[in-house]
Amino acid sequence: MNLWSPSLLSLYLLLLPTLILTSAAPSTDYHEQLLLRPLPPSALLASFNFRSNTTAASFESQNFRFFPRSLGQILHHARTKELHLRFSLGRWDAESWGARPWGGAREGGTGVELWAWVEATSDDEADAHWLTLTNALSGLFCASLNFIDSTRTVRPVRSFEPWGQHPSSSLPNLHLLHGTLPKEPVCTENLTPFLKLLPCKGKVGISSLLDGHKLFDASWQSMAIDVRPLCPDGGAGTDECLLEIDQTVDMVLDIDRSKRHRDNPIPRPVPVEDLVCNTSIPYYSHGACLPLDDSSDPSWSLSEIFGRTIHGSCPLTQRSGSEAETVCIEVPHERQVYTSAGSVERKLEDNQFRRCYVLPDVDEFEMVLPLGPPTIATPLTQPLLYAERSFTGHGQERGGVQTLLTNPSTSHAVSFVYLETLPWFMKPYLHTLIARISSPSTSSIPTDQPPTSKETKDEDIIQEMFYRPALDRHRPTHLELMMTVPPNSTVTLTYDFDKAILRYTEYPPDANRGFDVAPAIIRLLPTSSSPSSSENQYIHTTTLLLSLPTPDFSMPYNVIILTSTVMALAFGSVFNLLVRRFVGAEEVEAWALKAKIRRVVGRGREFWVGGDEKVVVQRGGGGVGKKDL
């Protein structure tokens, strides 16, 4: 039998170019993973990651498969080559929870944070594309991104680097812009558009666990979207480039509070028989109970924490290899973990605290972690730097900012770039910027070295500085510092500022609450002594609340009342002058006597006249008239 018949041979020759192009072109895929990590004392870190990509040719021709079309069209129209968007709420407790997930790179400050690389030939064109991008993203994510105007936008110099490999032809025309909205409330209306960008739309896979009630009840949560190009050979050409999108959701859930809604919907006191009291203290009695510190890891399950189980696996994910391991948990290998039937478990050999699972295709997936002994715990990674920022001073005219930067390492120094974006109504004095190095005794971070009381002022700790002053109602203050903190030391950075007085129309409805100041952004620089800092690592401080001189907004009401009273008095006086008739006192007495005589005569005639006549007295005219009946 001849397998190569003329018809089959012609069909093969026809499909051969297509097969060659398909094998040569970069492959597109979709991957999702959930990482669960218990945190002390009774918390759980859940990190959701969704990654997909598309080829540059498909993106330019608007042919989307896994890449969301709605976001791709916005990036194409706004000429955006790389995008990073953050929605964050809460505060990461570094002292209790250790290092941030993803090295802090996918964490934003409180509110909304956005930075992007826009392709343009001039700054004005870049600003126009930036305005288009913010307005389009505002409608897509139901957020107030359209309020990121020129007064909230800066152009960082050293704080951000491109995550992707851009083609060498487009590098000279890339413009970096960064904006924040620290007051933006993150809510369910931002989560719904986020889920719609996923291929499985939150119906199946790990995205089925994402629920607004659980996400926004977390102690800390962050949603991130990162779009970057990936070009081989250093970006020599654009034909083989990929456009990758990473969607990340990180949350820290309180295990006891998450389980309380199911077991105890209405908050009630714990029954006496369920209280665990410390009976070893000498003053223990049945009438008073001192709770016993329980250092063991609490038990939990997916249905208790998230209120539901995973509805099978997303059919678009890979079903073989390490990419198929969708759910991972970081607990010691000797600790028991129970899962639903049909899942496949694999313990990593190079990591004694991580195991991963392959989800079943259709069946529900449940995971149960029983109560663990206190001796079996997952070690926490110590952060490379601790940062705290607060206001100093008092009064409504001026104030100060103080930032504490602590290096817990006893052997390695930490270099970083410190970025602050201050609103235009904060007028910092650059000559008051001081950096002091103090001993670890002033820090709350425990170290191995004995504390000392030595405190020195070091002006050379700031190696580089970039400062761009603000313009009233046009642009914010842009301050970037390159600094180095020695080992086992704390650097205190302080400066003073003046508070501007706003126009009364520029105050928000809750003016006495204050104005939110964007958090400081710290980018840790890679060093040869610290190989773990080779990737992008960031730290965000907390948002500050600035109190400005606020007028008494009840005064306009008082002014309106006083003005109305004056106008009424003036109008009444003028009206009386124009309408009333003024006569002398003698004329008034004569008219009064005549009126009395006429009334007496009229009453007499009315009494004596009878029959078919009736006398009508016309008092208005002062005379007497008669009308026939």
XYZ file of C-alpha atoms in Angstrom:
629
model
C 0.000 0.000 0.000
C 1.415 3.391 -0.965
C 1.027 5.770 1.994
C 2.233 8.745 0.006
C -0.571 9.098 -2.460
C -0.663 12.262 -4.624
C -3.574 13.716 -2.597
C -1.871 13.164 0.763
C 1.434 14.453 -0.576
C -0.165 17.644 -1.859
C -1.950 18.151 1.499
C 1.325 17.676 3.369
C 3.140 20.166 1.148
C 0.312 22.635 1.709
C 0.450 22.354 5.522
C 4.253 22.204 5.760
C 4.810 26.032 5.944
C 2.159 26.340 8.636
C 3.742 23.590 10.705
C 7.170 25.197 10.380
C 5.882 28.613 11.460
C 3.970 27.110 14.371
C 7.006 25.253 15.672
C 9.246 28.293 15.261
C 6.898 30.765 16.932
C 6.936 31.157 20.730
C 4.328 29.123 22.543
C 1.610 30.719 24.610
C 0.387 29.142 27.837
C -1.567 29.737 31.018
C -0.515 28.807 34.539
C -2.011 29.386 37.972
C -0.757 28.524 41.444
C -1.862 28.978 45.057
C 0.701 29.085 47.856
C -0.456 28.718 51.474
C 1.904 29.623 54.306
C 0.926 29.629 58.014
C 2.076 32.737 59.870
C 2.331 33.377 63.607
C 0.437 33.674 65.802
C -2.777 32.546 64.070
C -2.682 33.772 60.483
C -2.463 32.318 56.994
C -0.823 33.842 53.927
C -2.585 32.930 50.680
C -0.798 33.935 47.461
C -2.712 33.502 44.197
C -0.719 33.819 40.973
C -2.129 33.709 37.436
C 0.232 33.950 34.453
C -0.547 33.994 30.751
C 1.041 35.442 27.635
C 0.587 36.121 23.956
C 2.915 36.715 21.052
C 3.780 40.214 19.893
C 2.357 39.479 16.457
C -0.965 38.356 17.934
C -1.060 41.415 20.180
C -0.474 43.820 17.287
C -3.158 42.112 15.207
C -5.589 42.135 18.178
C -5.784 38.342 18.200
C -6.111 37.276 21.851
C -6.423 33.827 23.395
C -5.311 33.831 27.030
C -4.363 37.512 27.226
C -7.416 39.612 28.222
C -8.746 41.543 25.245
C -10.133 44.459 27.280
C -6.738 45.236 28.826
C -4.824 44.545 25.613
C -6.822 47.083 23.646
C -6.179 49.731 26.305
C -2.427 49.092 26.252
C -2.371 49.169 22.464
C -4.307 52.432 22.267
C -2.275 54.158 25.019
C 1.071 52.996 23.566
C 1.958 51.326 26.875
C 4.806 48.821 26.667
C 4.959 47.804 30.346
C 2.323 48.204 33.055
C 2.265 47.689 36.822
C -0.962 48.253 38.792
C -1.489 47.720 42.540
C -4.545 47.680 44.809
C -3.525 47.349 48.473
C -5.176 47.567 51.854
C -3.816 47.068 55.351
C -0.295 46.872 56.768
C 2.241 44.066 56.516
C 3.581 43.251 59.986
C 7.214 42.507 59.138
C 8.221 41.917 62.749
C 5.701 39.067 63.180
C 5.336 37.733 59.616
C 8.885 38.095 58.313
C 9.774 39.028 54.737
C 7.097 40.130 52.300
C 5.794 37.761 49.615
C 7.459 38.148 46.216
C 10.091 40.296 47.934
C 7.569 43.161 48.119
C 7.774 43.627 44.338
C 4.068 42.861 43.851
C 2.931 44.896 46.818
C 1.748 48.471 46.599
C 1.151 51.211 49.076
C -2.229 51.706 50.701
C -4.766 52.586 48.018
C -3.880 52.434 44.325
C -0.418 52.640 42.767
C 0.330 52.703 39.039
C 3.514 52.998 37.027
C 4.081 52.288 33.356
C 6.544 52.692 30.496
C 4.876 54.634 27.691
C 6.290 54.981 24.192
C 6.367 58.605 23.022
C 8.667 61.022 21.220
C 8.238 63.879 23.734
C 7.169 64.512 27.304
C 3.916 66.136 26.222
C 3.005 63.122 24.106
C 3.873 60.815 27.018
C 1.605 62.845 29.317
C -1.224 62.547 26.788
C -0.794 58.752 26.592
C -0.606 58.608 30.407
C -3.884 60.510 30.680
C -5.499 58.116 28.206
C -4.203 55.126 30.146
C -5.440 56.309 33.552
C -8.899 57.176 32.256
C -9.283 53.837 30.485
C -8.080 51.820 33.492
C -10.429 53.817 35.709
C -13.401 52.558 33.752
C -12.076 49.007 33.463
C -11.390 48.478 37.190
C -14.147 50.717 38.621
C -11.538 52.833 40.421
C -10.746 56.545 40.600
C -7.582 56.241 38.516
C -8.718 59.226 36.467
C -7.776 61.396 39.476
C -4.092 60.594 38.892
C -3.364 63.909 37.212
C -0.206 66.015 36.998
C -0.402 66.828 40.735
C 0.001 63.117 41.588
C 2.427 62.017 38.853
C 6.220 61.895 38.986
C 8.967 60.505 36.748
C 11.226 58.338 38.974
C 14.921 58.191 38.150
C 16.366 55.247 40.109
C 13.429 53.693 41.958
C 12.089 51.514 39.135
C 13.677 49.435 36.401
C 11.929 47.643 33.515
C 10.946 44.100 34.409
C 10.753 42.969 30.794
C 13.143 42.814 27.858
C 12.131 45.604 25.546
C 13.219 45.698 21.913
C 16.326 47.804 21.498
C 14.575 49.962 18.896
C 11.961 51.210 21.403
C 14.237 51.902 24.394
C 15.085 55.550 23.519
C 11.388 56.486 23.346
C 10.228 54.899 26.607
C 8.988 57.248 29.351
C 8.420 56.105 32.938
C 5.504 57.672 34.832
C 4.348 56.860 38.367
C 1.206 57.898 40.243
C -0.569 57.031 43.496
C -3.992 57.428 45.101
C -3.458 56.753 48.821
C -7.067 57.530 49.750
C -8.664 55.162 47.231
C -10.787 52.516 49.029
C -10.257 49.027 47.617
C -13.502 47.040 47.521
C -15.401 44.258 45.766
C -16.035 46.460 42.732
C -12.278 46.250 42.009
C -12.139 42.464 42.477
C -14.885 41.681 39.950
C -13.064 43.234 36.933
C -9.876 41.549 38.147
C -11.528 38.110 37.945
C -13.004 38.840 34.518
C -9.473 39.185 33.123
C -8.754 35.523 33.971
C -9.384 32.835 31.345
C -11.540 30.788 33.753
C -13.336 33.898 35.113
C -13.254 32.678 38.719
C -15.587 29.761 37.996
C -13.115 26.863 38.296
C -9.555 26.472 39.494
C -7.991 28.307 42.390
C -9.766 31.542 41.387
C -13.022 29.991 42.618
C -11.763 30.609 46.175
C -11.627 34.378 45.672
C -14.589 35.924 47.414
C -14.947 39.601 48.237
C -16.209 38.960 51.762
C -13.112 36.932 52.636
C -10.584 38.972 50.682
C -11.507 42.323 52.167
C -11.881 40.873 55.656
C -8.156 40.046 55.605
C -5.646 41.771 57.847
C -3.612 42.690 54.760
C -4.341 42.206 51.080
C -2.861 43.260 47.760
C -3.950 42.783 44.140
C -1.331 43.257 41.421
C -1.307 43.259 37.626
C 2.033 43.212 35.791
C 2.345 43.320 32.018
C 5.824 43.083 30.519
C 7.447 42.069 27.212
C 9.799 39.108 27.012
C 12.176 39.221 24.055
C 14.964 36.683 23.479
C 18.504 37.679 22.497
C 18.286 40.901 24.472
C 15.395 42.306 22.498
C 17.058 42.381 19.090
C 13.743 42.072 17.293
C 10.021 42.109 17.968
C 8.893 39.084 15.931
C 9.823 36.571 18.634
C 8.704 38.651 21.630
C 6.031 37.599 24.106
C 3.741 39.843 26.121
C 3.268 38.320 29.591
C 0.637 39.257 32.169
C 0.942 38.287 35.827
C -2.090 38.674 38.093
C -1.406 38.257 41.794
C -3.626 38.300 44.874
C -1.937 38.139 48.292
C -3.854 38.163 51.560
C -3.182 37.474 55.223
C -6.239 35.909 56.851
C -6.885 35.645 60.562
C -7.733 31.986 61.069
C -9.844 32.497 64.195
C -11.824 35.363 62.668
C -12.367 33.488 59.391
C -13.755 30.447 61.209
C -15.893 32.560 63.528
C -18.364 33.556 60.785
C -19.256 29.918 60.262
C -19.207 28.580 63.781
C -20.425 31.710 65.555
C -22.143 34.154 63.137
C -23.356 36.312 66.017
C -20.422 37.190 68.319
C -20.954 35.606 71.712
C -18.622 35.088 74.674
C -16.737 31.822 74.767
C -18.403 29.353 77.147
C -16.658 28.857 80.453
C -16.023 25.185 79.806
C -14.217 26.039 76.538
C -11.798 28.534 78.088
C -8.173 27.382 78.331
C -6.833 28.971 81.514
C -3.365 29.122 82.945
C -3.720 27.220 86.203
C -0.036 27.462 87.128
C -0.246 31.053 88.325
C -0.653 31.463 92.114
C -3.617 33.814 91.895
C -5.695 31.504 89.670
C -9.318 31.053 90.730
C -12.552 29.866 89.166
C -13.853 33.410 89.016
C -10.923 34.793 87.019
C -9.266 33.141 84.011
C -5.948 34.187 82.508
C -5.778 32.738 78.946
C -3.006 30.267 78.317
C -0.612 31.138 75.500
C -1.086 28.493 72.820
C 1.956 28.343 70.546
C 0.668 25.448 68.448
C -0.519 26.007 64.885
C -4.322 26.029 64.718
C -6.209 23.634 62.515
C -8.052 24.860 59.433
C -9.455 23.795 56.097
C -10.129 25.558 52.808
C -13.880 25.525 53.374
C -13.452 27.110 56.814
C -11.044 29.828 55.669
C -12.521 30.712 52.271
C -16.076 29.500 52.811
C -15.850 27.095 49.841
C -13.688 24.456 48.205
C -11.834 24.571 44.872
C -14.204 23.706 42.008
C -11.854 21.419 40.089
C -8.959 22.574 37.931
C -8.980 25.123 35.138
C -8.962 23.140 31.850
C -6.551 25.638 30.252
C -3.672 24.817 32.592
C -1.034 22.211 31.826
C -1.756 18.708 33.075
C 1.826 17.409 33.351
C 5.100 18.562 34.833
C 5.721 21.082 37.588
C 3.323 23.560 35.962
C 0.442 21.207 36.765
C 1.053 21.520 40.526
C -1.562 24.141 41.279
C -1.794 24.213 45.098
C 1.282 24.327 47.367
C 1.553 24.622 51.131
C 4.593 25.419 53.242
C 4.578 23.123 56.269
C 7.191 20.609 57.438
C 7.144 17.289 55.613
C 6.518 15.377 58.829
C 3.259 17.213 59.457
C 0.057 15.598 58.252
C -2.041 17.275 55.548
C -5.313 15.715 54.360
C -6.712 16.344 50.867
C -9.602 15.123 48.763
C -9.429 11.935 46.763
C -8.103 12.293 43.238
C -5.355 14.806 44.014
C -1.684 13.958 43.614
C 0.838 15.043 46.255
C 4.544 15.719 45.657
C 7.008 16.775 48.337
C 9.889 18.888 47.099
C 13.273 17.360 47.813
C 15.166 20.665 47.758
C 12.666 22.296 50.138
C 11.776 20.503 53.377
C 8.844 22.823 54.031
C 6.875 22.729 50.758
C 4.576 20.202 49.161
C 2.413 20.667 46.070
C -0.747 19.048 44.731
C -2.220 18.388 41.298
C -5.939 19.139 41.353
C -8.547 16.722 40.022
C -10.154 17.655 36.743
C -13.765 18.004 37.859
C -14.113 16.954 41.498
C -14.009 19.371 44.410
C -10.663 19.801 46.144
C -10.514 20.173 49.914
C -7.452 20.541 52.127
C -7.412 20.052 55.896
C -4.476 20.934 58.123
C -4.902 19.429 61.597
C -3.631 20.968 64.816
C 0.162 20.969 64.806
C 2.575 20.770 67.736
C 4.536 23.907 68.636
C 7.847 22.204 67.876
C 6.971 21.846 64.178
C 6.823 25.288 62.589
C 7.837 26.816 59.276
C 10.808 29.167 59.696
C 10.302 32.791 58.689
C 12.670 34.725 56.447
C 14.024 37.854 58.089
C 13.567 41.070 56.071
C 16.655 42.846 54.821
C 15.384 46.195 56.103
C 12.735 47.558 58.462
C 11.140 50.918 57.677
C 8.808 53.167 59.696
C 7.653 56.689 58.842
C 5.695 59.204 60.925
C 4.976 62.903 61.368
C 6.676 65.080 63.969
C 5.937 68.537 65.334
C 2.658 70.176 66.263
C 0.475 73.018 65.112
C -1.202 73.917 61.841
C 1.631 75.905 60.268
C 4.581 73.520 60.001
C 5.684 69.988 60.826
C 8.279 67.335 60.119
C 8.708 63.814 58.742
C 10.778 61.132 60.452
C 11.744 57.809 58.858
C 13.458 54.987 60.757
C 15.465 52.568 58.585
C 16.873 49.580 60.492
C 19.317 47.002 59.159
C 18.950 43.802 61.263
C 21.961 42.090 59.689
C 25.148 41.971 61.756
C 27.489 41.503 58.806
C 26.115 43.103 55.626
C 25.206 46.682 54.784
C 22.006 47.451 52.869
C 21.883 49.891 49.959
C 18.593 51.185 48.650
C 16.805 53.990 46.820
C 14.314 55.980 48.883
C 11.443 57.660 46.969
C 8.941 60.141 48.362
C 6.132 61.831 46.442
C 4.759 64.706 48.516
C 1.650 66.729 47.610
C 2.227 70.293 46.520
C 0.718 71.710 49.731
C 3.624 70.168 51.712
C 6.584 72.566 51.364
C 9.720 70.664 52.501
C 12.928 72.497 53.365
C 15.787 70.607 51.777
C 18.404 72.233 54.013
C 16.728 70.548 57.026
C 17.220 67.039 55.562
C 19.380 65.164 58.079
C 20.408 61.493 58.251
C 21.639 60.187 61.613
C 23.121 56.785 62.394
C 22.178 55.499 65.820
C 22.877 52.396 67.844
C 20.512 49.411 67.845
C 19.347 50.379 71.334
C 16.996 52.890 69.721
C 15.415 50.219 67.557
C 12.675 47.795 68.476
C 14.153 45.103 66.227
C 16.045 42.485 68.271
C 19.683 41.966 67.324
C 22.512 39.808 68.581
C 24.850 42.702 69.350
C 24.793 44.413 72.749
C 23.119 47.824 72.661
C 25.186 50.973 72.896
C 24.260 54.551 73.509
C 26.462 55.940 70.746
C 24.672 58.152 68.244
C 26.508 60.043 65.519
C 25.427 62.361 62.749
C 26.658 61.190 59.348
C 26.000 63.498 56.401
C 27.752 61.144 53.959
C 25.167 58.394 54.412
C 23.187 59.891 51.499
C 25.290 59.097 48.426
C 23.028 60.556 45.717
C 20.006 62.818 45.677
C 17.439 63.846 43.108
C 15.043 66.621 44.039
C 12.373 68.308 41.963
C 10.369 70.962 43.813
C 6.621 71.185 43.535
C 4.596 73.744 41.623
C 1.393 74.843 43.286
C -1.556 72.967 41.812
C 0.581 71.597 38.959
C 3.061 68.955 40.177
C 4.110 67.271 43.459
C 7.472 67.255 45.198
C 9.749 64.501 43.908
C 12.560 63.331 46.223
C 14.846 60.348 45.613
C 17.779 59.382 47.821
C 20.375 56.661 47.424
C 21.408 55.535 50.893
C 23.344 52.800 52.692
C 22.609 51.537 56.203
C 25.601 49.916 57.963
C 25.192 46.515 59.627
C 23.288 46.421 62.881
C 22.405 50.111 62.689
C 19.420 52.412 62.400
C 19.320 55.486 60.185
C 16.912 58.265 61.167
C 15.952 60.499 58.245
C 14.235 63.774 59.157
C 13.221 67.002 57.445
C 10.854 69.905 58.120
C 8.065 71.300 55.984
C 5.468 74.042 55.903
C 1.740 73.550 55.385
C 0.052 75.563 52.653
C -3.417 77.050 52.963
C -5.859 75.779 50.352
C -8.747 77.520 48.726
C -12.049 76.713 50.333
C -13.196 74.901 47.162
C -10.152 72.561 47.337
C -11.122 70.974 50.645
C -12.892 67.591 50.535
C -16.219 67.049 52.309
C -14.370 65.456 55.260
C -11.802 68.240 55.552
C -11.232 67.744 59.282
C -10.189 64.129 58.689
C -6.985 65.248 56.966
C -5.176 64.581 53.706
C -3.539 61.249 52.845
C 0.157 61.398 51.972
C 1.451 58.635 49.698
C 3.748 56.056 51.340
C 7.486 56.107 50.750
C 8.858 53.475 48.358
C 12.167 51.772 49.108
C 13.916 49.764 46.405
C 16.605 47.447 47.759
C 19.658 47.401 45.506
C 21.423 44.088 44.764
C 24.797 43.636 46.400
C 27.550 41.070 45.994
C 27.374 40.176 49.691
C 23.629 39.504 49.561
C 22.784 37.196 46.653
C 19.138 36.956 47.747
C 18.603 40.594 46.788
C 19.321 40.022 43.097
C 15.625 40.264 42.233
C 13.400 43.306 42.566
C 12.660 43.885 46.246
C 10.577 46.773 47.545
C 9.293 48.057 50.864
C 6.356 50.431 51.252
C 5.848 52.443 54.400
C 2.407 53.240 55.743
C 0.290 56.144 54.526
C 0.438 59.344 56.574
C -2.510 61.548 57.485
C -1.721 65.249 57.218
C -3.828 67.841 59.039
C -3.929 71.192 57.226
C -5.251 74.558 58.416
C -8.987 74.095 57.951
C -11.442 76.998 57.946
C -14.672 76.924 59.901
C -17.127 75.830 57.227
C -20.058 76.910 59.446
C -19.114 80.564 58.873
C -20.714 80.739 55.396
C -24.019 79.821 57.016
C -23.595 82.577 59.579
C -22.670 85.053 56.851
C -25.732 84.110 54.829
C -28.035 84.607 57.825
C -26.472 87.958 58.744
C -26.586 89.176 55.145
C -30.220 88.159 54.765
C -31.127 90.031 57.949
C -29.394 93.208 56.781
C -31.029 92.967 53.357
C -34.485 92.490 54.931
C -34.046 95.540 57.146
C -32.800 97.675 54.257
C -35.542 96.535 51.890
C -38.292 97.078 54.487
C -37.093 100.598 55.199
C -36.937 101.562 51.522
C -40.332 99.971 50.837
C -41.947 101.945 53.663
C -40.441 105.160 52.321
C -41.850 104.504 48.844
C -45.349 103.278 49.767
C -46.408 104.989 52.989
C -48.021 108.513 53.031
C -46.626 110.898 55.617
C -48.890 113.691 57.044
C -48.559 116.165 59.873
C -49.837 115.579 63.396
C -52.471 118.387 63.121
C -54.022 116.826 60.021
C -54.227 113.473 61.730
C -56.218 114.964 64.694
C -58.695 116.801 62.375
C -59.248 113.683 60.292
C -59.878 111.655 63.437
C -62.626 114.096 64.701
C -64.391 114.137 61.339
C -64.355 110.355 61.149
C -65.992 110.048 64.569
C -68.783 112.503 63.620
C -69.481 110.648 60.391
C -69.710 107.312 62.171
C -72.236 108.704 64.697
C -74.399 110.243 61.927
C -74.289 107.075 59.912
C -75.406 104.936 62.798
C -78.318 107.311 63.504
C -79.590 107.293 59.939
C -79.309 103.497 59.873
C -81.437 103.302 63.023
C -84.242 105.673 61.825
C -84.391 104.663 58.161
C -86.463 101.527 57.566
C -88.790 99.891 55.005
C -87.325 98.826 51.726
C -84.084 100.732 52.088
C -80.867 99.687 53.751
C -78.143 102.068 54.575
C -74.625 100.870 53.822
C -71.813 102.727 55.462
C -68.693 102.951 53.336
C -66.010 103.205 55.914
C -63.137 102.993 53.522
C -64.024 106.265 51.871
C -65.227 107.913 55.060
C -68.764 108.540 53.653
C -72.253 107.003 53.811
C -73.962 105.355 50.854
C -77.435 103.855 50.181
C -78.382 100.764 48.226
C -81.892 99.796 47.181
C -82.955 96.264 47.972
